[in-house]
mmCIF file of C-alpha atoms in Angstrom:
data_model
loop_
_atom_site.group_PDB
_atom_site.id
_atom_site.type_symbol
_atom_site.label_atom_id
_atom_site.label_comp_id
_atom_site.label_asym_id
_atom_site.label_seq_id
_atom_site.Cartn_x
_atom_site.Cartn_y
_atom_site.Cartn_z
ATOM 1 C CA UNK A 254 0.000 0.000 0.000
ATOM 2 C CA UNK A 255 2.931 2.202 0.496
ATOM 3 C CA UNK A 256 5.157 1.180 -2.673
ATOM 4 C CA UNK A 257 1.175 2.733 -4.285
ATOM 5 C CA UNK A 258 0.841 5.811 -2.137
ATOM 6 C CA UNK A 259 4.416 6.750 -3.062
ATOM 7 C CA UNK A 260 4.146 6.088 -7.224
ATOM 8 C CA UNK A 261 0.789 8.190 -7.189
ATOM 9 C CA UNK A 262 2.872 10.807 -5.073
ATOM 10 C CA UNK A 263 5.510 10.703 -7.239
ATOM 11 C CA UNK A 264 3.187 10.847 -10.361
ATOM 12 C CA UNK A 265 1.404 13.788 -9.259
ATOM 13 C CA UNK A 266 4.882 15.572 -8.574
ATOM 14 C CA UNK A 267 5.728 15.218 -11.879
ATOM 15 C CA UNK A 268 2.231 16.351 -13.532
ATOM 16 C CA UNK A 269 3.007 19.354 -11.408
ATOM 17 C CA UNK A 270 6.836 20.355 -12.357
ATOM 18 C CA UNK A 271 5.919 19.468 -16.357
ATOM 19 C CA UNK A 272 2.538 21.906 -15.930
ATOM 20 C CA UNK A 273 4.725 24.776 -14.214
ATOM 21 C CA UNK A 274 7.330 24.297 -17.258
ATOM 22 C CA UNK A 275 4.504 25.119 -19.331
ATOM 23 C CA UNK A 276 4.646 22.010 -21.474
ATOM 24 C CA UNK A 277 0.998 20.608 -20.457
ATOM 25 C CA UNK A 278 -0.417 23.776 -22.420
ATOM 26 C CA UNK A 279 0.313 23.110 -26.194
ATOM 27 C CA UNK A 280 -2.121 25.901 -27.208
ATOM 28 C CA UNK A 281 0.854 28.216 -25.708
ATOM 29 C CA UNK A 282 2.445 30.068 -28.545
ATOM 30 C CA UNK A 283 6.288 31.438 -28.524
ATOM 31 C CA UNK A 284 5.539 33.041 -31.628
ATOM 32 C CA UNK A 285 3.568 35.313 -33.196
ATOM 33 C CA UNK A 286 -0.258 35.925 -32.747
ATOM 34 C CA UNK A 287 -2.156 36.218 -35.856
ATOM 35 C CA UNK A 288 -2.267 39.683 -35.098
ATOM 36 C CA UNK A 289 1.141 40.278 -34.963
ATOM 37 C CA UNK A 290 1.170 38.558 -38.596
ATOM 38 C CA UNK A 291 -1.496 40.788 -40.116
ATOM 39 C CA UNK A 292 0.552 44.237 -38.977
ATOM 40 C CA UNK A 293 3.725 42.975 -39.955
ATOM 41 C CA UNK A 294 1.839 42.249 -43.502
ATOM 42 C CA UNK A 295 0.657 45.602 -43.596
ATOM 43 C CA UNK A 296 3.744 47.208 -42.836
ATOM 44 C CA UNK A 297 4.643 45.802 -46.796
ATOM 45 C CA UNK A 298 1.596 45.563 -48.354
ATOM 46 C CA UNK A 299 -1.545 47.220 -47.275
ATOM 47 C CA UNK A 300 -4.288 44.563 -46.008
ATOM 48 C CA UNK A 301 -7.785 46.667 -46.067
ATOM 49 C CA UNK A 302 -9.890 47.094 -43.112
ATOM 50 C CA UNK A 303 -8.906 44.295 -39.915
ATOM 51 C CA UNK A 304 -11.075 42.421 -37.958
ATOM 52 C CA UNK A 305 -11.302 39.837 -35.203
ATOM 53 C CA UNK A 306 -13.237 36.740 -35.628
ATOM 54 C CA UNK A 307 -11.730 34.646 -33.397
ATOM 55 C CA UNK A 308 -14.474 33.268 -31.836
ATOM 56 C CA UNK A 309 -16.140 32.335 -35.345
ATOM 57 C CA UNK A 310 -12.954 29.753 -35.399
ATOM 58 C CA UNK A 311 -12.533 28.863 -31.832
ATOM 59 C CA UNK A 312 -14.207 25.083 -32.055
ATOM 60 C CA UNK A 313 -12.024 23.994 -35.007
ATOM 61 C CA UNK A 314 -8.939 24.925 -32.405
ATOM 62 C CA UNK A 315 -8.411 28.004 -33.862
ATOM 63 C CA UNK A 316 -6.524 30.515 -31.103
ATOM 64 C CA UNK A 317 -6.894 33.865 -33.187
ATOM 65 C CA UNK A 318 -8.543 35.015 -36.759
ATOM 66 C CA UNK A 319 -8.214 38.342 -37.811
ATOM 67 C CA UNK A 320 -9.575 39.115 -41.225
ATOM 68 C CA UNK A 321 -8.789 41.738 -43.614
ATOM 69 C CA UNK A 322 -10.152 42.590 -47.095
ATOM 70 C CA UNK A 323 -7.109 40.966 -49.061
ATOM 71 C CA UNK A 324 -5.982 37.724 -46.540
ATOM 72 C CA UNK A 325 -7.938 35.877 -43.790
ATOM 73 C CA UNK A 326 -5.097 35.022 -40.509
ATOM 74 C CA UNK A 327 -5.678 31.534 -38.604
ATOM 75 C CA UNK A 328 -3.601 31.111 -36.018
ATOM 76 C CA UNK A 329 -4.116 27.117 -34.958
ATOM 77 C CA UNK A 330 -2.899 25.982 -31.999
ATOM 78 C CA UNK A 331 0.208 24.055 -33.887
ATOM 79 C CA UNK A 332 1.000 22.674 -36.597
ATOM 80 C CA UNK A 333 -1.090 19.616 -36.920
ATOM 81 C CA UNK A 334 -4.116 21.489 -36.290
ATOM 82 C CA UNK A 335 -3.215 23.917 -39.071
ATOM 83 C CA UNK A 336 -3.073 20.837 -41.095
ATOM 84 C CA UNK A 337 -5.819 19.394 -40.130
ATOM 85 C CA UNK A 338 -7.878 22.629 -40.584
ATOM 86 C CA UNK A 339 -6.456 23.428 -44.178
ATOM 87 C CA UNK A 340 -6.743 19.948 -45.717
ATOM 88 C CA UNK A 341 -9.017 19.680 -48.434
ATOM 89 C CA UNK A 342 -9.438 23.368 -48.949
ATOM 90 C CA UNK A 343 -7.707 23.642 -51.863
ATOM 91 C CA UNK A 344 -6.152 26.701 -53.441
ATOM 92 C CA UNK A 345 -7.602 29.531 -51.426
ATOM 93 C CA UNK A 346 -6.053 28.601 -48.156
ATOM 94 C CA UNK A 347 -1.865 28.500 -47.694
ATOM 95 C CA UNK A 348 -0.751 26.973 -44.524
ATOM 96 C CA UNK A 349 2.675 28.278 -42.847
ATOM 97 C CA UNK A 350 3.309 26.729 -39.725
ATOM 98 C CA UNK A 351 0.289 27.320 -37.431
ATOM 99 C CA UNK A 352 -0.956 29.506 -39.617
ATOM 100 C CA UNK A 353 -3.602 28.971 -42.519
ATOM 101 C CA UNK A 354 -3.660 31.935 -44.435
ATOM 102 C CA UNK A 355 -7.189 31.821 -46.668
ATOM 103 C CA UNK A 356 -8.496 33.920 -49.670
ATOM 104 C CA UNK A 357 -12.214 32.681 -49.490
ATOM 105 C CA UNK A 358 -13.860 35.816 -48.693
ATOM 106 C CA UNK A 359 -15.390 37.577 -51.862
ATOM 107 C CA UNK A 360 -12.541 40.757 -52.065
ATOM 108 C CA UNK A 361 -9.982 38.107 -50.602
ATOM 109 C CA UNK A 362 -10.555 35.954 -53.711
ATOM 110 C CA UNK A 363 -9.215 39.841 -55.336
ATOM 111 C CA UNK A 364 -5.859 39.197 -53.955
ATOM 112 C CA UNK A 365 -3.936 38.436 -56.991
ATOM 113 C CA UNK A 366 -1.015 35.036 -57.029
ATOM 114 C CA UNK A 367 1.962 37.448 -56.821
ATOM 115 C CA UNK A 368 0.354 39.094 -53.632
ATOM 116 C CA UNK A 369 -0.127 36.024 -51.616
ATOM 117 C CA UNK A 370 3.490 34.405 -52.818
ATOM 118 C CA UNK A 371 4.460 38.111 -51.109
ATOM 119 C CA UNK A 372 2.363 37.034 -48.218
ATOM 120 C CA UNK A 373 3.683 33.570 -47.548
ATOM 121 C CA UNK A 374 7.073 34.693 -47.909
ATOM 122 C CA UNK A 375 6.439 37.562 -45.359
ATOM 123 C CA UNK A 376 5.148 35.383 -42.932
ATOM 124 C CA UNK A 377 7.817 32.670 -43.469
ATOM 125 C CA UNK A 378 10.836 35.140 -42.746
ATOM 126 C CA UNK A 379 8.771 36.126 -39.567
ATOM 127 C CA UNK A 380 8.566 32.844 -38.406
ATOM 128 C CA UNK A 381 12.459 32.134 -38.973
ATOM 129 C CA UNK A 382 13.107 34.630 -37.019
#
């Protein structure tokens, strides 16, 4: 009875230390918000009006949306979800890391090839850092 006492003790200690590392909470983010993504697009190429429909997105594990005239910002809660959430919608949506970057909105569909490209590559050199 002991030898059990101790392994759930020891258990529980260790559910503690690897929830006060952080590491329990996946839908923590060390990098950008989807906000952060949309003004640092802007800052090159001018997005339209912003705004935030997160919680249109929340149940498909979305953590942020903000939507603009020309590009539509998922933030996902990593990568897999952003895979998940962007398979099977074909060419409108882009996925960059947690991100799913979609063009399905009538002016969005507007945003010409050369524009997104610009996009993607935008948001890839902000995710490298």
């Amino acid at each position: 009875m002991i030898r059990i006492g101790y392994a759930v003790l020891t258990a529980v200690a260790a559910l503690a230390l690897i929830a006060g590392c952080g590491l329990a909470d996946a839908s923590r983010s060390t990098g950008p918000s989807a906000q952060q993504v949309v003004d640092n697009l802007n800052t090159e190429f001018p997005v339209g009006r912003q705004r935030d429909n997160t919680e249109s997105c929340t149940s498909a594990g979305c953590v942020q949306l903000i939507t603009t005239d020309a590009v539509s910002v998922y933030q996902m809660r990593d990568d897999s979800t952003a895979v998940h959430f962007a398979d099977g919608l074909g060419d409108s949506v882009e996925r960059i890391g947690p991100f799913v970057l979609s063009y399905s909105g009538s002016e969005q569909q507007l945003t010409t090839p050369e524009t997104r490209a610009a996009y993607a590559t935008q948001v890839r050199a902000l995710l490298s850092g």
